[in-house]
C-alpha positions in Angstrom: -47.9 -66.9 -32.2 -48.7 -65.5 -28.1 -51.5 -68.3 -27.6 -49.2 -71.0 -28.3 -47.0 -70.0 -26.4 -49.1 -68.8 -23.3 -49.9 -72.6 -23.7 -46.2 -73.8 -23.9 -46.1 -71.7 -20.4 -48.8 -73.0 -18.9 -47.9 -76.9 -19.1 -46.8 -77.6 -16.1 -44.4 -80.7 -17.7 -42.9 -77.2 -19.7 -40.0 -75.6 -17.3 -38.9 -73.5 -20.9 -39.5 -72.7 -24.6 -36.8 -74.5 -26.5 -35.1 -76.7 -28.9 -37.9 -78.6 -30.4 -40.5 -77.3 -27.9 -39.8 -73.1 -30.0 -39.8 -75.5 -32.9 -42.6 -77.0 -32.4 -44.9 -73.7 -32.2 -43.4 -72.5 -35.1 -44.8 -75.7 -36.8 -48.2 -75.2 -35.6 -48.1 -71.8 -36.1 -46.8 -71.4 -39.4 -49.1 -75.2 -39.9 -46.6 -76.4 -41.9 -45.7 -80.3 -41.3 -43.1 -81.5 -37.9 -41.4 -84.4 -37.4 -41.7 -86.9 -34.8 -38.6 -86.5 -33.6 -39.3 -90.2 -31.0 -38.1 -90.8 -35.1 -34.6 -89.6 -34.6 -34.0 -86.0 -36.2 -30.9 -84.7 -38.3 -29.8 -82.0 -38.6 -30.4 -79.9 -41.5 -29.3 -76.4 -42.9 -32.7 -75.3 -41.7 -35.1 -75.9 -38.6 -38.1 -75.5 -40.3 -39.4 -75.6 -43.8 -42.4 -75.0 -45.7 -42.9 -77.5 -48.8 -45.1 -75.3 -50.2 -43.1 -71.9 -51.3 -39.8 -73.5 -50.4 -39.1 -71.1 -47.5 -36.8 -72.3 -44.7 -36.6 -70.1 -41.0 -33.6 -70.9 -38.3 -35.3 -71.1 -35.5 -33.3 -70.0 -31.8 -34.9 -68.8 -29.3 -33.5 -66.2 -26.3 -35.3 -66.2 -22.9 -34.0 -63.6 -21.2 -35.1 -61.7 -17.4 -34.8 -58.7 -18.0 -34.3 -57.1 -21.4 -31.7 -54.0 -20.8 -29.2 -52.0 -22.7 -26.9 -53.1 -20.6 -27.7 -56.8 -20.8 -24.9 -58.8 -23.3 -25.7 -62.4 -25.2 -24.6 -64.4 -27.7 -26.4 -66.2 -30.7 -25.0 -69.1 -31.7 -26.3 -70.5 -35.2 -24.6 -73.8 -36.3 -20.1 -74.5 -35.1 -18.5 -76.1 -38.2 -16.6 -78.2 -36.7 -14.0 -78.2 -39.5 -10.6 -80.3 -37.7 -12.8 -82.4 -36.5 -14.0 -83.3 -40.0 -11.1 -82.1 -42.1 -10.0 -85.8 -43.7 -13.3 -85.9 -44.7 -13.7 -82.0 -46.2 -10.4 -82.7 -48.0 -8.7 -81.5 -45.7 -6.2 -84.4 -44.0 -4.2 -81.6 -42.7 -5.6 -79.0 -41.3 -5.0 -77.8 -37.7 -5.7 -75.4 -35.7 -2.3 -73.4 -36.9 -3.5 -73.7 -40.6 -4.0 -70.6 -42.6 -6.9 -68.8 -42.5 -7.6 -68.9 -46.8 -6.8 -73.3 -45.5 -9.7 -72.6 -42.9 -11.8 -70.6 -44.5 -11.5 -73.2 -47.7 -13.1 -75.9 -45.4 -15.5 -74.2 -44.5 -16.9 -73.2 -47.4 -16.6 -76.8 -47.9 -18.3 -77.8 -44.8 -21.3 -74.8 -45.7 -21.4 -76.5 -49.6 -22.0 -80.4 -48.1 -24.4 -79.1 -45.4 -27.0 -77.0 -47.9 -26.5 -80.5 -50.5 -27.7 -82.8 -48.4 -30.4 -80.3 -46.4 -31.1 -79.8 -50.7 -32.1 -83.1 -50.4 -33.6 -84.2 -47.5 -35.9 -81.6 -48.6 -36.4 -83.2 -52.2 -37.0 -87.1 -50.5 -39.3 -84.7 -47.9 -41.6 -83.3 -50.7 -42.0 -86.8 -52.7 
């Protein structure tokens, strides 16, 4: 991993390691295939999946010049915009003021659909 990161940083055209660059390094180190971004990418539940072991990873990177106790930062895993997708999820009247129970049900529905679509995409990849 260290050698792959050093080689990436040494490239004059790569300013930082994020998004597809980070995914490419991880896939290279784990020796798992990586889709060509020019062919289109869809966001799945996991950024990397080893089809042999069926292990998935959600890849996030955080780069700071100095990591000290006083530094604060947030990891955003993935937003679930259930308000925008309310009708599609089966909650046509959903708003920001909806009850926590209704908002929670919509979020669970969103993630259930995300898992199903990722599983379907993975089974097509493994075929």
